[in-house]
CSV table of C-alpha atoms in Angstrom, one decimal:
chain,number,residue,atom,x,y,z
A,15,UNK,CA,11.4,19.0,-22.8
A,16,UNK,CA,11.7,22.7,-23.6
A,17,UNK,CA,11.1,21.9,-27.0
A,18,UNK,CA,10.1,20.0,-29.7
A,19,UNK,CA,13.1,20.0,-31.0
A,20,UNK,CA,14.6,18.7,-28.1
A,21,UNK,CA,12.3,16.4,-27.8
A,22,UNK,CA,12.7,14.9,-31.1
A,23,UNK,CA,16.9,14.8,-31.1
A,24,UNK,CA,16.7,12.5,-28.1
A,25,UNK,CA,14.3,10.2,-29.4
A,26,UNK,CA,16.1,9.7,-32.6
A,27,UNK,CA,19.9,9.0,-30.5
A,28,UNK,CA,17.0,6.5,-28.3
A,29,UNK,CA,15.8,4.7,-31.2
A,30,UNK,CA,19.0,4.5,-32.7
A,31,UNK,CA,20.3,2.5,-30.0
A,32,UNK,CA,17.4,0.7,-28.3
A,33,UNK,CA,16.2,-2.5,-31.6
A,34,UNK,CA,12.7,-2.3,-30.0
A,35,UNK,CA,10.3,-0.6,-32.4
A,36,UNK,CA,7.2,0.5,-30.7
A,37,UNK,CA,7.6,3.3,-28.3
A,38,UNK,CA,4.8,4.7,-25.9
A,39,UNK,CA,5.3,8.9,-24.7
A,40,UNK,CA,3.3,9.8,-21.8
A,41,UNK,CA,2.1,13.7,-21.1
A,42,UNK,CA,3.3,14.8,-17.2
A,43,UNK,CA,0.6,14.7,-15.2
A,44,UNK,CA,0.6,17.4,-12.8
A,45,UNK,CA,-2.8,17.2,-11.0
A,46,UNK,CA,-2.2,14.3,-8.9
A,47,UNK,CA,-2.8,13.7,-4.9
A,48,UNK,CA,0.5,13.9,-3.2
A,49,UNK,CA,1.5,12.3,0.2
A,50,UNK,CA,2.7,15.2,2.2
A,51,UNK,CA,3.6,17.8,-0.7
A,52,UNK,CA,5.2,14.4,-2.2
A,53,UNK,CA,4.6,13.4,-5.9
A,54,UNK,CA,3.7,9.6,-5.3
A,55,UNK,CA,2.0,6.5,-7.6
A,56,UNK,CA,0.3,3.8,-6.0
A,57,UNK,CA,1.5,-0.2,-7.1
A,58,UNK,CA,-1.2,-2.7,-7.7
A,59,UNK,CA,-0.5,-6.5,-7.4
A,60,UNK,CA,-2.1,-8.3,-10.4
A,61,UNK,CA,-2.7,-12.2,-9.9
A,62,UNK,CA,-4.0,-13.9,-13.4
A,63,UNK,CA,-5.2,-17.4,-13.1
A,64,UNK,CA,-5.3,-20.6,-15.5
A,65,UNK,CA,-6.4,-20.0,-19.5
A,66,UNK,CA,-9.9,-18.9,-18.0
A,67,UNK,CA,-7.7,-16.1,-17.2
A,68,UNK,CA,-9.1,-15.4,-13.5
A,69,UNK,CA,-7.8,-12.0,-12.5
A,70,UNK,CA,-7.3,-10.8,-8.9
A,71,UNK,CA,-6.4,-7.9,-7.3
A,72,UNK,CA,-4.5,-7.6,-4.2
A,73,UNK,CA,-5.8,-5.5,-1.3
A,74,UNK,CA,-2.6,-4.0,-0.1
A,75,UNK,CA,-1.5,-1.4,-2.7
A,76,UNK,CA,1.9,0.1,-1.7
A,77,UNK,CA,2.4,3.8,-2.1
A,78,UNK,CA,5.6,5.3,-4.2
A,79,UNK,CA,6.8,8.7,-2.6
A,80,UNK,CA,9.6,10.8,-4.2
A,81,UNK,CA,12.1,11.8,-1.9
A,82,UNK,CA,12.3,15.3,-2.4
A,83,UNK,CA,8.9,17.7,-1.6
A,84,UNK,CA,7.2,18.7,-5.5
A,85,UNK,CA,8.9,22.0,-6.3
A,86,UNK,CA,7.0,24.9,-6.7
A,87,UNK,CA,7.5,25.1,-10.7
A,88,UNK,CA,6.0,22.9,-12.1
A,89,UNK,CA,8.2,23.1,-15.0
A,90,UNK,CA,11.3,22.2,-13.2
A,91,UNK,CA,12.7,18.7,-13.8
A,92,UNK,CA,16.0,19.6,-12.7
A,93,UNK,CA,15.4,17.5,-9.8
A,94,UNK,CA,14.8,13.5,-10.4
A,95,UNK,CA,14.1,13.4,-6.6
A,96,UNK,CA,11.1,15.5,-7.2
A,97,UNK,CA,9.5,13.6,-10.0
A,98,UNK,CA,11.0,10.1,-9.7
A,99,UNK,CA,8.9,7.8,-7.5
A,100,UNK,CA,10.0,4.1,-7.9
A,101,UNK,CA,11.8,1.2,-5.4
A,102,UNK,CA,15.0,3.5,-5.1
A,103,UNK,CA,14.0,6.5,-3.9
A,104,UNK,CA,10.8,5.3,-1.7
A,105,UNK,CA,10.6,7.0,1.7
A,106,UNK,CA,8.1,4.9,4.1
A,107,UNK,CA,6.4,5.5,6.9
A,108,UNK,CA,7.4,6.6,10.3
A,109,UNK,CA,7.2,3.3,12.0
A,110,UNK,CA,9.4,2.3,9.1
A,111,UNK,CA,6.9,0.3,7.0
A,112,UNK,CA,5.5,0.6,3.3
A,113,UNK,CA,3.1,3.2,2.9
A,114,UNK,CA,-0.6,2.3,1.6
A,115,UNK,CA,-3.9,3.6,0.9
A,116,UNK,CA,-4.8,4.3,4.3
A,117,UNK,CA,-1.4,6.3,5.0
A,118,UNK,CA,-2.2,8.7,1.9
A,119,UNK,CA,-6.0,8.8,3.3
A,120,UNK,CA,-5.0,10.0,6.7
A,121,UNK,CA,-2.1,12.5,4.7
A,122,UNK,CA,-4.9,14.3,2.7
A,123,UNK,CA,-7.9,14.2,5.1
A,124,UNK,CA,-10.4,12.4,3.4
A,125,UNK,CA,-12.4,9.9,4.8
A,126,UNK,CA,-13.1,6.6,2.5
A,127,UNK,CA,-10.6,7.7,0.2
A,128,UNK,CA,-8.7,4.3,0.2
A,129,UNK,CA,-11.7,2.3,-0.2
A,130,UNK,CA,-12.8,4.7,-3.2
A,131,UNK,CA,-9.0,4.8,-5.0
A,132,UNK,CA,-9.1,0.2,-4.6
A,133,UNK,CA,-12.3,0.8,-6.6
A,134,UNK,CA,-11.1,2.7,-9.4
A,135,UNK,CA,-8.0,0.7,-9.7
A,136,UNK,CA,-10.1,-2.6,-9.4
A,137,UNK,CA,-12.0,-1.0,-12.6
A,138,UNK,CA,-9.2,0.2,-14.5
A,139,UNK,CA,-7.1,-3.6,-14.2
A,140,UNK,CA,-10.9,-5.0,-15.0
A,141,UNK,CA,-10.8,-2.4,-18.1
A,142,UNK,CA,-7.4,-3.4,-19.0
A,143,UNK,CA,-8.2,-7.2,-19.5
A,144,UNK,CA,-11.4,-7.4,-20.3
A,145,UNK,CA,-9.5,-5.5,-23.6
A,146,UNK,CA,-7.5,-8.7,-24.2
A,147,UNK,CA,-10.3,-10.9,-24.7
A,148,UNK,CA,-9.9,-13.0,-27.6
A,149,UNK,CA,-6.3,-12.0,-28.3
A,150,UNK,CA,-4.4,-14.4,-27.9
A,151,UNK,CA,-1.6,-12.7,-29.9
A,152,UNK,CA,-1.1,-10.2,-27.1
A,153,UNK,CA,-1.8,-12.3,-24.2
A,154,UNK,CA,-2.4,-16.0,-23.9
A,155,UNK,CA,-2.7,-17.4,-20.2
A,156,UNK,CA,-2.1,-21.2,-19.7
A,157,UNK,CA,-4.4,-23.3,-18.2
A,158,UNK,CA,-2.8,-24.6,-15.0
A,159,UNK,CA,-0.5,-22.0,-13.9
A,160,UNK,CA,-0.7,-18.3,-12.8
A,161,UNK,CA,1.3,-14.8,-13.2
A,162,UNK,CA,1.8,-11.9,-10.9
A,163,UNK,CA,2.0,-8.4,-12.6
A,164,UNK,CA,2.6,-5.0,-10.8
A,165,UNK,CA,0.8,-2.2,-12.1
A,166,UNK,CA,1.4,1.8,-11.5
A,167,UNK,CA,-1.5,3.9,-11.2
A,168,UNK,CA,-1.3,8.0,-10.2
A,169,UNK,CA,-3.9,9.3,-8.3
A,170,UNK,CA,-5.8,12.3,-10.5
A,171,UNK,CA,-7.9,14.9,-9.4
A,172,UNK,CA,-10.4,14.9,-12.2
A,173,UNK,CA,-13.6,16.7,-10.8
A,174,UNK,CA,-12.7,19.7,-8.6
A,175,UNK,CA,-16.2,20.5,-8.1
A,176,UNK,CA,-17.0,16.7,-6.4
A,177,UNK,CA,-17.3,15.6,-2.9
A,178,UNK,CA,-14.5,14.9,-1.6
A,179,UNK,CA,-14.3,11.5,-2.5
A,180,UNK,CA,-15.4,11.6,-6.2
A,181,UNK,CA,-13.0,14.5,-6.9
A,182,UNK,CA,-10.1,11.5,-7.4
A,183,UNK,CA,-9.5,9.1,-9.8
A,184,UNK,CA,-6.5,7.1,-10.9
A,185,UNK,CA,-4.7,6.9,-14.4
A,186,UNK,CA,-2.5,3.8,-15.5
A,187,UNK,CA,1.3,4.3,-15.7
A,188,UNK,CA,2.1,0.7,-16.8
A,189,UNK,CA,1.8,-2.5,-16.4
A,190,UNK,CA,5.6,-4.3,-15.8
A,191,UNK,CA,6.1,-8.0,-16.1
A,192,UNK,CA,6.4,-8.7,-12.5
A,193,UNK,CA,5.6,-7.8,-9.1
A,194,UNK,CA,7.5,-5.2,-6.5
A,195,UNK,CA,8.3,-8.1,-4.2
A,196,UNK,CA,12.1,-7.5,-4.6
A,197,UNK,CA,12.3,-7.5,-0.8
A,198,UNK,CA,12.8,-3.2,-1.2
A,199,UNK,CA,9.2,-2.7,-0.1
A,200,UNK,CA,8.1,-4.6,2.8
A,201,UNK,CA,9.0,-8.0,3.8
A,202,UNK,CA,5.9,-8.5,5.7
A,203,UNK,CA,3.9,-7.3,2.6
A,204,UNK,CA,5.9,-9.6,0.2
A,205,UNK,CA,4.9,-12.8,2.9
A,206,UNK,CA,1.7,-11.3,3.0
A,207,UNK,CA,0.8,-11.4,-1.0
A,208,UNK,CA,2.9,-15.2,-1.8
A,209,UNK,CA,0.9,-16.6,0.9
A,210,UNK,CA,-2.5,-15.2,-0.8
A,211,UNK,CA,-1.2,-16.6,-3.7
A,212,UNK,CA,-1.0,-20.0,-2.3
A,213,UNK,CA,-4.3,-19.7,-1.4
A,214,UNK,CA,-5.4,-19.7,-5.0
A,215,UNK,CA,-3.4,-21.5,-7.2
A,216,UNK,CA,-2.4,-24.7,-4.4
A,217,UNK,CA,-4.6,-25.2,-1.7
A,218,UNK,CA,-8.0,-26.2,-3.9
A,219,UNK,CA,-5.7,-28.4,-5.7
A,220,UNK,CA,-4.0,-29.9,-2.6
A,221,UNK,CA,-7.4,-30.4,-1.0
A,222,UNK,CA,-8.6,-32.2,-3.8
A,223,UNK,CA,-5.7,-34.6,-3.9
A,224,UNK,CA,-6.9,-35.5,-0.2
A,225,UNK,CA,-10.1,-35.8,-1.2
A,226,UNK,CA,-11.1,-32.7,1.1
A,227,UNK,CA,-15.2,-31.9,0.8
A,228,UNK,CA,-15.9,-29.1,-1.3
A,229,UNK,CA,-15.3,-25.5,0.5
A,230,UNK,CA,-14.9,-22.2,0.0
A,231,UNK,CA,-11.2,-20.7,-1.7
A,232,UNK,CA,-9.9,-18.7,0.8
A,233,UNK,CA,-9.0,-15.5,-1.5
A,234,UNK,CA,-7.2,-14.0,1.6
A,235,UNK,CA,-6.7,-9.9,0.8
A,236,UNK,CA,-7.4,-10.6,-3.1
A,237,UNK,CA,-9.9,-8.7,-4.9
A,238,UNK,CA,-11.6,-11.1,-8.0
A,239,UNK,CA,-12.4,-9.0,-10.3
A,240,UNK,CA,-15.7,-10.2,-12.0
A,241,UNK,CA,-16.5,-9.8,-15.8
A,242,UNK,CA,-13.2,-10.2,-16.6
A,243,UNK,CA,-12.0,-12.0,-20.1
């Protein structure tokens, strides 16, 4: 917004038409990693577990890329292609798949940067519910069943002066109600996280119905988060 002024006519046309009455405004971020002179986001899959509330991340985080290169101005927002980096305008990779972690390590040249950004994200979903604990007002898990949540996380550079590694972390966009499995991202991927989630929430309880002996859950590419409310 150029001012505000600006800034504060649309909001009062916005909350003059929208009944909700909490509203969250988020500063532009304009130090963030791009994927070849892209702005991009990375999406986390969220798997929440039974009242004990068991939280799981999934290992293959898909990478958001806006289809036009950033523009040198970093002031100008004529251009939603520039800054606008969900399902819709999503370029992949050349072989035509979703882009991950490892594609936007290979783009900037750093090695271990994909195992380093999971971390942080792992720590940020852990910060975000280990927040909830004991309200049940704002969440309340059930015991027998699960949820799936997708959660958008830009990639910061926060320490300049770091190895190259440590210069990166990741700050939360949001958290939405559901996961990106739509069918717009990757069909394989979408197979790839429902069939983890099987793993977790029916097979121990199929095996015990046959009376299986007592083994391991096979987490497939999930992440359990540990100290987690």
């Amino acid at each position: 917004y150029p001012s505000l002024q600006a800034l504060t006519s649309d909001l009062r046309r916005f909350v003059a038409t929208v009944k909700d009455k909490s509203y969250l405004i988020q500063p532009y971020i304009r130090n963030t990693l791009k994927y070849r002179s892209r702005k991009c986001h990375v999406r986390v899959n969220i798997l929440v577990v039974g009242g004990s509330a068991h939280v799981y991340v999934h290992r293959d985080c898909v990478v958001h890329v806006a289809a036009s290169v950033a523009a040198t101005d970093a002031d100008d927002f004529d251009d939603d292609r520039v800054h606008i980096t969900n399902h819709a305008s999503n370029p992949k990779a050349d072989d035509g798949r979703a882009l991950t972690l490892a594609d936007l390590e290979a783009d900037a040249q750093i090695i271990g940067l994909a195992d380093h950004l999971f971390s942080v994200v792992c720590n940020g979903v852990r910060q975000v519910f280990g927040a909830l604990e004991g309200r049940g007002d704002l969440f309340l898990p059930v015991e027998n069943s699960f949820e799936l949540f997708g959660a958008d996380f830009l990639v910061v550079e926060e320490s300049p002066g770091a190895s190259s590694v440590e210069r990166y972390g990741c700050r939360l966009l949001e958290i939405n109600s559901g996961p990106g499995l739509e069918g717009r991202v990757d069909l394989t991927l979408c197979e790839s996280i429902v069939d983890d989630t099987l793993k977790i929430v029916f097979d121990p309880w199929y095996n015990t119905l046959r009376r299986a002996s007592a083994s391991p859950v096979d987490l497939g590419l999930w992440q359990q988060l540990d100290a987690v409310a």
